[in-house]
Coordinates of C-alpha atoms in Angstrom, one line a residue:
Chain A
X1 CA 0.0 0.0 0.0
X2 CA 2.6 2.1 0.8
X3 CA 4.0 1.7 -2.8
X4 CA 0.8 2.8 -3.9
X5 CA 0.2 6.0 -2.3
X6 CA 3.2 7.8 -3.9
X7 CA 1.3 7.0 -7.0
X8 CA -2.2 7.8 -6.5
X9 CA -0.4 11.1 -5.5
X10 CA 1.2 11.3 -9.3
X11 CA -1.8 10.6 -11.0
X12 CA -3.9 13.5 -9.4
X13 CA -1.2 15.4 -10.2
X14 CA -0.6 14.7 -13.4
X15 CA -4.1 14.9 -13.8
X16 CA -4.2 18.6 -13.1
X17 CA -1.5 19.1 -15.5
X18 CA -4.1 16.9 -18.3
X19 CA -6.3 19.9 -17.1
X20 CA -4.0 22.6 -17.8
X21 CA -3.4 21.0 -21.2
X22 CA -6.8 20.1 -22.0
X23 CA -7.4 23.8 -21.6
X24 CA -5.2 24.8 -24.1
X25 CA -5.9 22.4 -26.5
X26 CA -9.4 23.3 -26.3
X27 CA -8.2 27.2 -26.5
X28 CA -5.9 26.2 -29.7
X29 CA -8.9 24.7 -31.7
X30 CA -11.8 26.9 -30.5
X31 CA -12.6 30.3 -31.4
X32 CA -11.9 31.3 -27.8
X33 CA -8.3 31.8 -27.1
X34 CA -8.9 34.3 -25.3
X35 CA -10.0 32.5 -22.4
X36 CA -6.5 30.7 -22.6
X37 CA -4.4 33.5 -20.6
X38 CA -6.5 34.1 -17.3
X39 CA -7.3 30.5 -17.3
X40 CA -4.0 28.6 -17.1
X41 CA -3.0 29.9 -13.7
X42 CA -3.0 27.5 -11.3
X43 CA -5.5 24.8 -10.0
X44 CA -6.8 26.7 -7.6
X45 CA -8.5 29.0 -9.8
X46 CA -9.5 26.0 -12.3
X47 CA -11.2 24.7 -9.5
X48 CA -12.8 27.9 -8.4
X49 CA -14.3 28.1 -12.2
X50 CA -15.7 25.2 -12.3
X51 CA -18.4 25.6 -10.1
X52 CA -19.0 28.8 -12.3
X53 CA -19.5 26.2 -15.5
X54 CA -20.8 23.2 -14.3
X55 CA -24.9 24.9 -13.8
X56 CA -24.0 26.1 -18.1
X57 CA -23.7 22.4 -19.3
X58 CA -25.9 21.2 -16.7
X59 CA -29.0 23.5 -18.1
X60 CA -28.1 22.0 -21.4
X61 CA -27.9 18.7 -20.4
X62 CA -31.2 19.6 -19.0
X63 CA -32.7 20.6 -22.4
X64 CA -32.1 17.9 -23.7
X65 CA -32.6 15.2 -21.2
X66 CA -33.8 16.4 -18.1
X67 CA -35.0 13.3 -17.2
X68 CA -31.7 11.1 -17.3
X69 CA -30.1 14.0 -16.0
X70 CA -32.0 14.1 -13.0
X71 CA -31.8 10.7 -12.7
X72 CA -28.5 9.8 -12.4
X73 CA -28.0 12.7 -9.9
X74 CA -26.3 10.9 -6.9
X75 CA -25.3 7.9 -6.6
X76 CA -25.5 5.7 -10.5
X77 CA -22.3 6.1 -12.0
X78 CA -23.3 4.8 -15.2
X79 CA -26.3 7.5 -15.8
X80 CA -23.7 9.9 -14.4
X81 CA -21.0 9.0 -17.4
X82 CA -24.0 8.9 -19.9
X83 CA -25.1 12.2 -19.2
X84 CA -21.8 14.1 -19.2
X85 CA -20.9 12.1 -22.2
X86 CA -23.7 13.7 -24.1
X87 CA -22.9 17.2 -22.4
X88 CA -19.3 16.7 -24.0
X89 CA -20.5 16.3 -27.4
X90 CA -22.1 19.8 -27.5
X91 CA -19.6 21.0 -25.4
X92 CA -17.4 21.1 -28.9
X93 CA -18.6 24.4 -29.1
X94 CA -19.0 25.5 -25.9
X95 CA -16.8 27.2 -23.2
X96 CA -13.6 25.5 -22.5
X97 CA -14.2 24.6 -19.1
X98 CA -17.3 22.3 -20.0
X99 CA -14.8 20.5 -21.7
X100 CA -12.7 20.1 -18.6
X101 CA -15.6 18.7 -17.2
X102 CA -16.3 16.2 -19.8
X103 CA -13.0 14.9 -21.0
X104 CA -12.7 14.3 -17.0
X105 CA -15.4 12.0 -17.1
X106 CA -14.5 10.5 -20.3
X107 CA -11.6 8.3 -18.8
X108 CA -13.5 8.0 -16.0
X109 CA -16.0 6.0 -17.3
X110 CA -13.4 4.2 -19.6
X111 CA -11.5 2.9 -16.7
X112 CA -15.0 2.2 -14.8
X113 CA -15.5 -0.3 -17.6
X114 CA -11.9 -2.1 -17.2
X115 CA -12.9 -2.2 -13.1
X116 CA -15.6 -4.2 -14.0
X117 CA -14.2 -6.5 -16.2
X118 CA -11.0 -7.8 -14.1
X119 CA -11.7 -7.2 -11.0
X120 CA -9.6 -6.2 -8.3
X121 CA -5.9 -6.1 -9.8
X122 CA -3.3 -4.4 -7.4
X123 CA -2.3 -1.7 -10.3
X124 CA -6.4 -0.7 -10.6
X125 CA -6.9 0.5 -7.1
X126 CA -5.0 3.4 -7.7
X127 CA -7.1 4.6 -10.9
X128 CA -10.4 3.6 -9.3
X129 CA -9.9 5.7 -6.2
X130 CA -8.9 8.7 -8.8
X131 CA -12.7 7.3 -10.7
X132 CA -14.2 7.6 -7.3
X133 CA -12.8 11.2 -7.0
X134 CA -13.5 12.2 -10.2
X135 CA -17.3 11.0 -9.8
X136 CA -18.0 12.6 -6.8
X137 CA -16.5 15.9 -8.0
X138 CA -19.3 15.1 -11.4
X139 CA -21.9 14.2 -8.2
X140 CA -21.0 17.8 -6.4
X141 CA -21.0 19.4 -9.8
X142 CA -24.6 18.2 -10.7
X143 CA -25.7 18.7 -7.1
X144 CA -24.7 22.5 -7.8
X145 CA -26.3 22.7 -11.0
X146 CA -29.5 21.2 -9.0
X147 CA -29.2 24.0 -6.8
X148 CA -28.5 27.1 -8.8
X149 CA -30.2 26.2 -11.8
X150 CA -31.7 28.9 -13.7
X151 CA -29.9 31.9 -13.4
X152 CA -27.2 30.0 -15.5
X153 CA -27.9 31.5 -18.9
X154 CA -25.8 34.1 -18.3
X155 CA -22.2 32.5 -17.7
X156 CA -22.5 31.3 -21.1
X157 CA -19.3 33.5 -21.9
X158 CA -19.4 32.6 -25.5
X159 CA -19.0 34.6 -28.3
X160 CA -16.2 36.2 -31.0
X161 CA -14.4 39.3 -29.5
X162 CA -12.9 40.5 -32.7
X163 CA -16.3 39.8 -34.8
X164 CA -18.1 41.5 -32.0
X165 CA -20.5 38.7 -31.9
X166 CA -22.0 36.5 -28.3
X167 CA -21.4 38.8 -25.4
X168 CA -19.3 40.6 -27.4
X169 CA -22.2 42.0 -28.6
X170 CA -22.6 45.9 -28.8
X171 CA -26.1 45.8 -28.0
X172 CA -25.7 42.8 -25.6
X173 CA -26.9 43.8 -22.2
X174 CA -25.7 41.0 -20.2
X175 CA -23.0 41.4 -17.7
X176 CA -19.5 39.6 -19.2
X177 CA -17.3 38.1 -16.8
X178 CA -14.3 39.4 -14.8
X179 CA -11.9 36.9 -16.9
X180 CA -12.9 37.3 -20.6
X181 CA -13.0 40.9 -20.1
X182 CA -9.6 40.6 -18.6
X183 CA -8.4 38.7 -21.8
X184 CA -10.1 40.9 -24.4
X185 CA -8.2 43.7 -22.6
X186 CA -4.6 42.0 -22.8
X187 CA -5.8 40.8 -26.4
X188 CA -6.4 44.4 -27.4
X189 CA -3.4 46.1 -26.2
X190 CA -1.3 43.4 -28.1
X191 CA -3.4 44.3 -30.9
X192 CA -3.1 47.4 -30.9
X193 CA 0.6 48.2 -30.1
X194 CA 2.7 45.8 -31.4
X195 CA 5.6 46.8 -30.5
X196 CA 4.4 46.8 -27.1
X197 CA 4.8 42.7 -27.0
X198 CA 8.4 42.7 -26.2
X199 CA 8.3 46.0 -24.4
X200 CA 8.7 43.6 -21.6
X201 CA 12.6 42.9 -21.9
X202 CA 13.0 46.1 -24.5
X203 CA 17.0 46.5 -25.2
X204 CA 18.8 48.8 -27.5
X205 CA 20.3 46.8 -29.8
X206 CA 23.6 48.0 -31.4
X207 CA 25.5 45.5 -33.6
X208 CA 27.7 43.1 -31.5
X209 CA 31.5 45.1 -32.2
X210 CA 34.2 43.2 -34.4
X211 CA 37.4 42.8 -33.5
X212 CA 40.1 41.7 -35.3
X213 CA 43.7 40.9 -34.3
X214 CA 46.6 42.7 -36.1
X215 CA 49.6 41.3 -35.4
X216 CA 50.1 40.0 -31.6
X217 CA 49.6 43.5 -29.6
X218 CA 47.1 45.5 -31.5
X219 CA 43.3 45.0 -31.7
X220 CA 41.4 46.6 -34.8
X221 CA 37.9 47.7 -33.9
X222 CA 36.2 47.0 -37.0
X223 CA 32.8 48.6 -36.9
X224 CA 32.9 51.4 -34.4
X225 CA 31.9 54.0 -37.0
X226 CA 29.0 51.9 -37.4
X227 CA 28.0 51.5 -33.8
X228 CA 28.9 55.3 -33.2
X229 CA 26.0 56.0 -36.2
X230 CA 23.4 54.1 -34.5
X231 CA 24.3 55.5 -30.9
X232 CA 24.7 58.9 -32.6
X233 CA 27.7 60.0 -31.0
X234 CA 31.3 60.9 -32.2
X235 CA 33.9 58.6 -33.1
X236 CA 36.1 60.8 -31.1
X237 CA 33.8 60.7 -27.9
X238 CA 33.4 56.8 -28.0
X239 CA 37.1 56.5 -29.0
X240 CA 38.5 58.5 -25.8
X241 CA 36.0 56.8 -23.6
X242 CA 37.6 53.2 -25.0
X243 CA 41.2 54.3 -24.8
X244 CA 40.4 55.7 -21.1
X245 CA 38.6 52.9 -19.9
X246 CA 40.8 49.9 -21.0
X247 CA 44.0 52.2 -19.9
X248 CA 45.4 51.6 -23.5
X249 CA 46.0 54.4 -26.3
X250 CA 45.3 53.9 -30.1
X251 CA 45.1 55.1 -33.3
X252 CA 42.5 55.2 -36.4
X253 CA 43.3 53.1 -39.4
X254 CA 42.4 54.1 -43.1
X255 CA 39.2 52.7 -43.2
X256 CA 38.3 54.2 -40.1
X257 CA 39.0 51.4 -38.0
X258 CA 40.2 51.7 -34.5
X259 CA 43.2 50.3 -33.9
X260 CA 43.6 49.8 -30.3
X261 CA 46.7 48.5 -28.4
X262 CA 46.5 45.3 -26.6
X263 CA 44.9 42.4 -27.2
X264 CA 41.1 42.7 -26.5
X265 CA 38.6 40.3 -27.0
X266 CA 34.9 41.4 -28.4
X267 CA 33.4 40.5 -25.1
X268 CA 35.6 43.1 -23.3
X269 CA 34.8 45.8 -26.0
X270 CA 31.4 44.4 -25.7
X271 CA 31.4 45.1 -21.9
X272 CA 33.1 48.7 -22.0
X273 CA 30.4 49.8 -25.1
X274 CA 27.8 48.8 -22.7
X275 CA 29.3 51.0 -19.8
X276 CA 29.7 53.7 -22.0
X277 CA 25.7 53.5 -23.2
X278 CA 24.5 53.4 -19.9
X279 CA 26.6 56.6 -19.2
X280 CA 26.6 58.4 -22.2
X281 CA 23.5 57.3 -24.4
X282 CA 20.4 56.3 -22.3
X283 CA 18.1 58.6 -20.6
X284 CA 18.2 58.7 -16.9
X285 CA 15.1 59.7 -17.0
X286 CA 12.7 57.5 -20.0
X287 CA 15.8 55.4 -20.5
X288 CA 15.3 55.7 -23.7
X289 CA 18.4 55.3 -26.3
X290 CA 17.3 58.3 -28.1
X291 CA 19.4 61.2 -27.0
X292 CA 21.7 63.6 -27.9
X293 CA 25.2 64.7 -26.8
X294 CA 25.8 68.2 -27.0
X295 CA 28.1 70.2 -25.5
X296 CA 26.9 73.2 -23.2
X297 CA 27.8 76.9 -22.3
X298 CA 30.9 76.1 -19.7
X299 CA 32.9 73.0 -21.1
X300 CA 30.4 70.7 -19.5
X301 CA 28.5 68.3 -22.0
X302 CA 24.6 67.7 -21.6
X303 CA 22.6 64.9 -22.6
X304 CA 19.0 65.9 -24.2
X305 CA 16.5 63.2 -24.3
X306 CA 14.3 63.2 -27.8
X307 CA 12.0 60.9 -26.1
X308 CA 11.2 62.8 -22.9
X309 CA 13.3 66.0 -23.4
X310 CA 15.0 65.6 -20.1
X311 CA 19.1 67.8 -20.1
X312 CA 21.2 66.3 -17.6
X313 CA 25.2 66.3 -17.9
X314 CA 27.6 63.6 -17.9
X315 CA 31.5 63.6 -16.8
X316 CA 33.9 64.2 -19.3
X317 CA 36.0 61.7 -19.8
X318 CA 39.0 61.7 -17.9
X319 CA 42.1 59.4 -17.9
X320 CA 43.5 59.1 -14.6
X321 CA 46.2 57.2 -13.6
X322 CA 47.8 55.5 -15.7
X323 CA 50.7 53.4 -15.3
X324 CA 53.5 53.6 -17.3
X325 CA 54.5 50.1 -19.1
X326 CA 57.2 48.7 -20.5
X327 CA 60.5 50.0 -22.0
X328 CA 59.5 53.7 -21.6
X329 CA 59.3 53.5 -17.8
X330 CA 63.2 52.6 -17.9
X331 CA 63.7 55.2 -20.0
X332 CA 62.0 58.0 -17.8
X333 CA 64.2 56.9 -15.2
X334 CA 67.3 55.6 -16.2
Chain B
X1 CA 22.3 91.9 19.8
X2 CA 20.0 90.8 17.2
X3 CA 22.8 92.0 14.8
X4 CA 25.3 89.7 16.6
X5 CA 22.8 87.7 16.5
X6 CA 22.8 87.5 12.5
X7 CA 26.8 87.6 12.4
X8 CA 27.3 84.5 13.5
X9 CA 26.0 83.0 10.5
X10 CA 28.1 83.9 7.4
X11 CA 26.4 82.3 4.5
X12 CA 29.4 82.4 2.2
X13 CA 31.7 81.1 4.3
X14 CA 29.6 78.7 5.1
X15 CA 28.8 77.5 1.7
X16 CA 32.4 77.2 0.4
X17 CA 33.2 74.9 3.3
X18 CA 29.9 73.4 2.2
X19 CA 31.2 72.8 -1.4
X20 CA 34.0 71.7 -0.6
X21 CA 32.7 69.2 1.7
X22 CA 30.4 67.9 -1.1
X23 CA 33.4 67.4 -3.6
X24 CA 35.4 65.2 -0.6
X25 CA 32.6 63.2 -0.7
X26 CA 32.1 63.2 -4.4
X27 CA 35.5 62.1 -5.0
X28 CA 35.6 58.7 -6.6
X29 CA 38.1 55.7 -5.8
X30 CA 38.7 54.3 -9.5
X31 CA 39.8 50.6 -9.9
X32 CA 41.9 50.7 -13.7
X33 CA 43.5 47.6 -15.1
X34 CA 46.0 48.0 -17.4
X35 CA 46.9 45.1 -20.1
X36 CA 51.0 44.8 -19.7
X37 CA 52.6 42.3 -22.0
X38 CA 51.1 38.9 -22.7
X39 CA 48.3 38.2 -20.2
X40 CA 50.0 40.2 -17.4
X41 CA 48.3 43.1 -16.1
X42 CA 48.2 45.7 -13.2
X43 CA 45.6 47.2 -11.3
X44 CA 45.7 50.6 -10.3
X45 CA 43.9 52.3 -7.0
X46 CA 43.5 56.0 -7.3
X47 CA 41.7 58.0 -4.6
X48 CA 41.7 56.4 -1.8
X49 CA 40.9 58.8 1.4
X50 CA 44.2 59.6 2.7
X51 CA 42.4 59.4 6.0
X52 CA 43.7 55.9 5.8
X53 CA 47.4 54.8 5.5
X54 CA 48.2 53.6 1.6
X55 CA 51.2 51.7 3.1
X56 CA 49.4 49.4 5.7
X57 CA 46.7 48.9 3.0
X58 CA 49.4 48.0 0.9
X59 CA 50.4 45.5 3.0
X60 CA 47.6 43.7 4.1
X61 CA 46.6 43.7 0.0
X62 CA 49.9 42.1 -0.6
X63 CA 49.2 39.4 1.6
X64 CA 46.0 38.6 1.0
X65 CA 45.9 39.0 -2.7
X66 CA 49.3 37.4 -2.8
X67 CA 50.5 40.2 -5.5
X68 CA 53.3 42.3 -5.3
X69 CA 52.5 46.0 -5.9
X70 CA 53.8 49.6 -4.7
X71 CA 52.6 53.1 -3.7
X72 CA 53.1 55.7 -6.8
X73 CA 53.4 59.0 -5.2
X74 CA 51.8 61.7 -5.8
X75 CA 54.5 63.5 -7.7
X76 CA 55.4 60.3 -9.6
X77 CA 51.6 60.1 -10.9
X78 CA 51.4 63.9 -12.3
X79 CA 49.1 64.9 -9.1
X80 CA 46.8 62.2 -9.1
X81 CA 47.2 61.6 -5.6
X82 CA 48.9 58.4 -4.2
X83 CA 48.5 55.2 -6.3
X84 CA 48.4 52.2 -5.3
X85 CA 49.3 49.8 -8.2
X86 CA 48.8 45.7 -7.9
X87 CA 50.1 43.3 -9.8
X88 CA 47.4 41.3 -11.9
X89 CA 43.5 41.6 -12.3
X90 CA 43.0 42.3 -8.7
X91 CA 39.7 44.5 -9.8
X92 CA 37.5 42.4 -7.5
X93 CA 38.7 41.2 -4.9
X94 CA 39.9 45.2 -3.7
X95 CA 36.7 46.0 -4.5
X96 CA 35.5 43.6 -2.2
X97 CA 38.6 44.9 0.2
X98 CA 37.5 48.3 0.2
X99 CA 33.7 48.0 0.9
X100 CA 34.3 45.5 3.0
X101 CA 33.1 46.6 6.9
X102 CA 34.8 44.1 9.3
X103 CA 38.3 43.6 7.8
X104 CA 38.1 46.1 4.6
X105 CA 37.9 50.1 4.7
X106 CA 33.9 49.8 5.2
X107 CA 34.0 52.5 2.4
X108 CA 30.9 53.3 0.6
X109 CA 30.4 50.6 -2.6
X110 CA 28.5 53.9 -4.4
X111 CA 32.0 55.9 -4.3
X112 CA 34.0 53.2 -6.0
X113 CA 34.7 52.6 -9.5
X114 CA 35.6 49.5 -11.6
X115 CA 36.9 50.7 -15.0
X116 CA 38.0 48.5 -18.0
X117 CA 36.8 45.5 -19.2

């Protein structure tokens, strides 16, 4: 028994993952994706829907047979199955979470079946306790639609947004629920700004630098004039922030390459260009990319945002220290 | 009296002290690394309060980086203040030394600055 437990645990939980996927699947063929992005939260709220939907296919089931419905209320598996198994076939069109409902008692009656035929096999306890479950959640489900009955019309959340057709409805009076509204919100703001759908993890994109090696000491920097056009600065300012940042001098090539002393790989450049954005390019203010260098009345250089029109102003760049290397330094002093 | 009274509080003297309170405070401690030949590089240490003493910083660093390094003086480094200079990437790990409270400086992390790559 104790081997058992572990797995009667797996199955409900893999069962609530089967619901999370039915869901989708549902949302993927249906007309009704919107319903897909409030919906796959967790269980918990799955649950908390379904006593919303259960009373929806319930009154249909009603409709069309009240009297089996009613009938196997309780305790009659069998009736039970047969009922929902009609509900599913309608369901087709319906919401999404009367298909949760159904394709749950789908298996369930499928496995019922096998119970009956051979009967009690070590490896079926497991599933039948999950059938048991599953039934008496259909039982409370039927029980609620019992209860609430009529006022069920209006949860039929059904409908095309985009068409404007169902509860979509411009002159449709009833009152739409919390979650498709949610969704036709989201739905419309992706709609209508695009650009807005990877606002999320927005970066200003600059192409990645090259660097080549000439010879064993000197790096060339291949496309700073590039880089310098889309960041819209000088080729001067980015060049002195490079040479005073990596503590290296340089010089520009013919083809207005920077040739820089040392041997720097493109991560490092990489690195130091992104230093140099953050200080010199972006907005403090809107952080947006979008600004201008300028210098001001008194030697001090200002940064003026395009986006948000914000002035503020940056260091200059200074050198500092820096050491001297190699033969010179025996020079100086010898 | 009330005149006295209104001496005592000069507001330009006051406000240069002020200022150049501000700028001590502004002052920056910049970590540089410098590419030598073949993978060998130095770290420099420029502005470090000279409320503490460069040569017992020095030589703790020493030790505990397990680097060599000297003090460039102040007239050695073209009025840049004392330097302290380390052998090898030691970018980190002074970092770390400096902003450290119980056996660093306890200096302010928003005063220091890691240059290069």
């Amino acid at each position: 028994m104790d081997a058992e437990k572990p797995e009667v645990q797996r199955r409900t939980s893999r069962k609530s993952v089967a619901f999370t996927d039915e869901r989708l699947v549902v949302d993927a063929d249906g007309n009704v994706t919107m319903i897909a992005s409030p919906n796959d939260d967790t269980r918990e709220t799955a649950m908390s829907h379904t006593p919303r939907t259960p009373p929806l296919h319930a009154a249909l089931g009603a409709f069309t047979d009240a009297s089996q419905a009613l009938a196997a209320d309780p305790v009659e598996g069998d009736g039970l199955d047969l009922s929902l198994m009609k509900k599913k076939k309608k369901k087709a069109k319906k919401d999404d979470e009367d298909a949760d409902g159904g394709d749950e008692a789908a298996p369930a009656e499928g496995e019922e079946v096998i119970d009956l035929s051979m009967k009690k096999k070590k490896k079926k306890k497991a599933p039948k306790e999950d059938d048991e479950f599953a039934k008496k959640l259909e039982a409370l489900k039927l029980e609620g639609k019992d209860g609430d009955e009529l006022p069920t019309e209006e949860t039929e959340q059904d409908g095309d947004m985009e068409k404007g057709t169902g509860i979509w409805g411009h002159d449709e009076t009833k009152t739409v629920a919390y979650d498709p509204l949610l969704a036709r919100f989201f739905t419309l703001l992706a709609q209508k700004n695009p650009d807005h759908a990877s606002s999320g993890t927005r970066s200003y994109k600059i192409p990645p630098p090259q660097c080549l090696r000439e010879g064993n000491k000197k790096t060339i920097f291949a496309n700073i004039a590039e880089i310098c056009k889309r960041m819209k600065r000088t080729d001067e300012h980015v060049t002195s922030y490079l040479f005073a940042e990596l503590g290296t001098s340089g010089s520009v090539d013919g083809a207005r390459r920077l040739v820089i002393k040392g041997r720097f790989q493109q991560k490092q450049i990489e690195n130091v260009l992104r230093t140099y954005i953050i200080e010199y390019v972006t907005c403090k203010t809107c952080r947006s990319p979008n600004t201008e260098l300028s210098k001001g009345e008194n030697r001090l250089y200002f940064i003026t945002c395009n986006s948000c029109g914000s002035r503020r102003s940056v260091q200059a760049i200074k050198t500092g220290f820096s050491a001297q290397v190699g033969k010179r330094r025996k020079m100086q002093q010898g | 009296m009330s005149i006295e009274n209104l001496k005592t509080y000069d507001p330009f003297a006051e406000a240069d002290d002020d200022s150049g309170q501000t700028k001590q405070t502004q002052e920056y401690i910049h970590i540089r690394i410098q590419q030598r030949n073949g993978r060998k590089t130095l770290t420099t240490v420029q502005g470090i309060p000279s409320k503490f003493d460069h040569k017992k910083i020095l030589k703790v660093v020493k030790k505990e980086f397990a680097c060599n390094g000297t003090i460039i003086s102040d007239t050695e480094s073209k009025g840049m203040g004392e330097v302290i200079q380390l052998q090898g990437d030691q970018r980190l790990k002074i970092k770390e030394f400096l902003t450290n409270k119980n056996e660093g400086l306890g200096l302010d992390e928003k005063t220091i600055k890691v240059h290069g790559f």
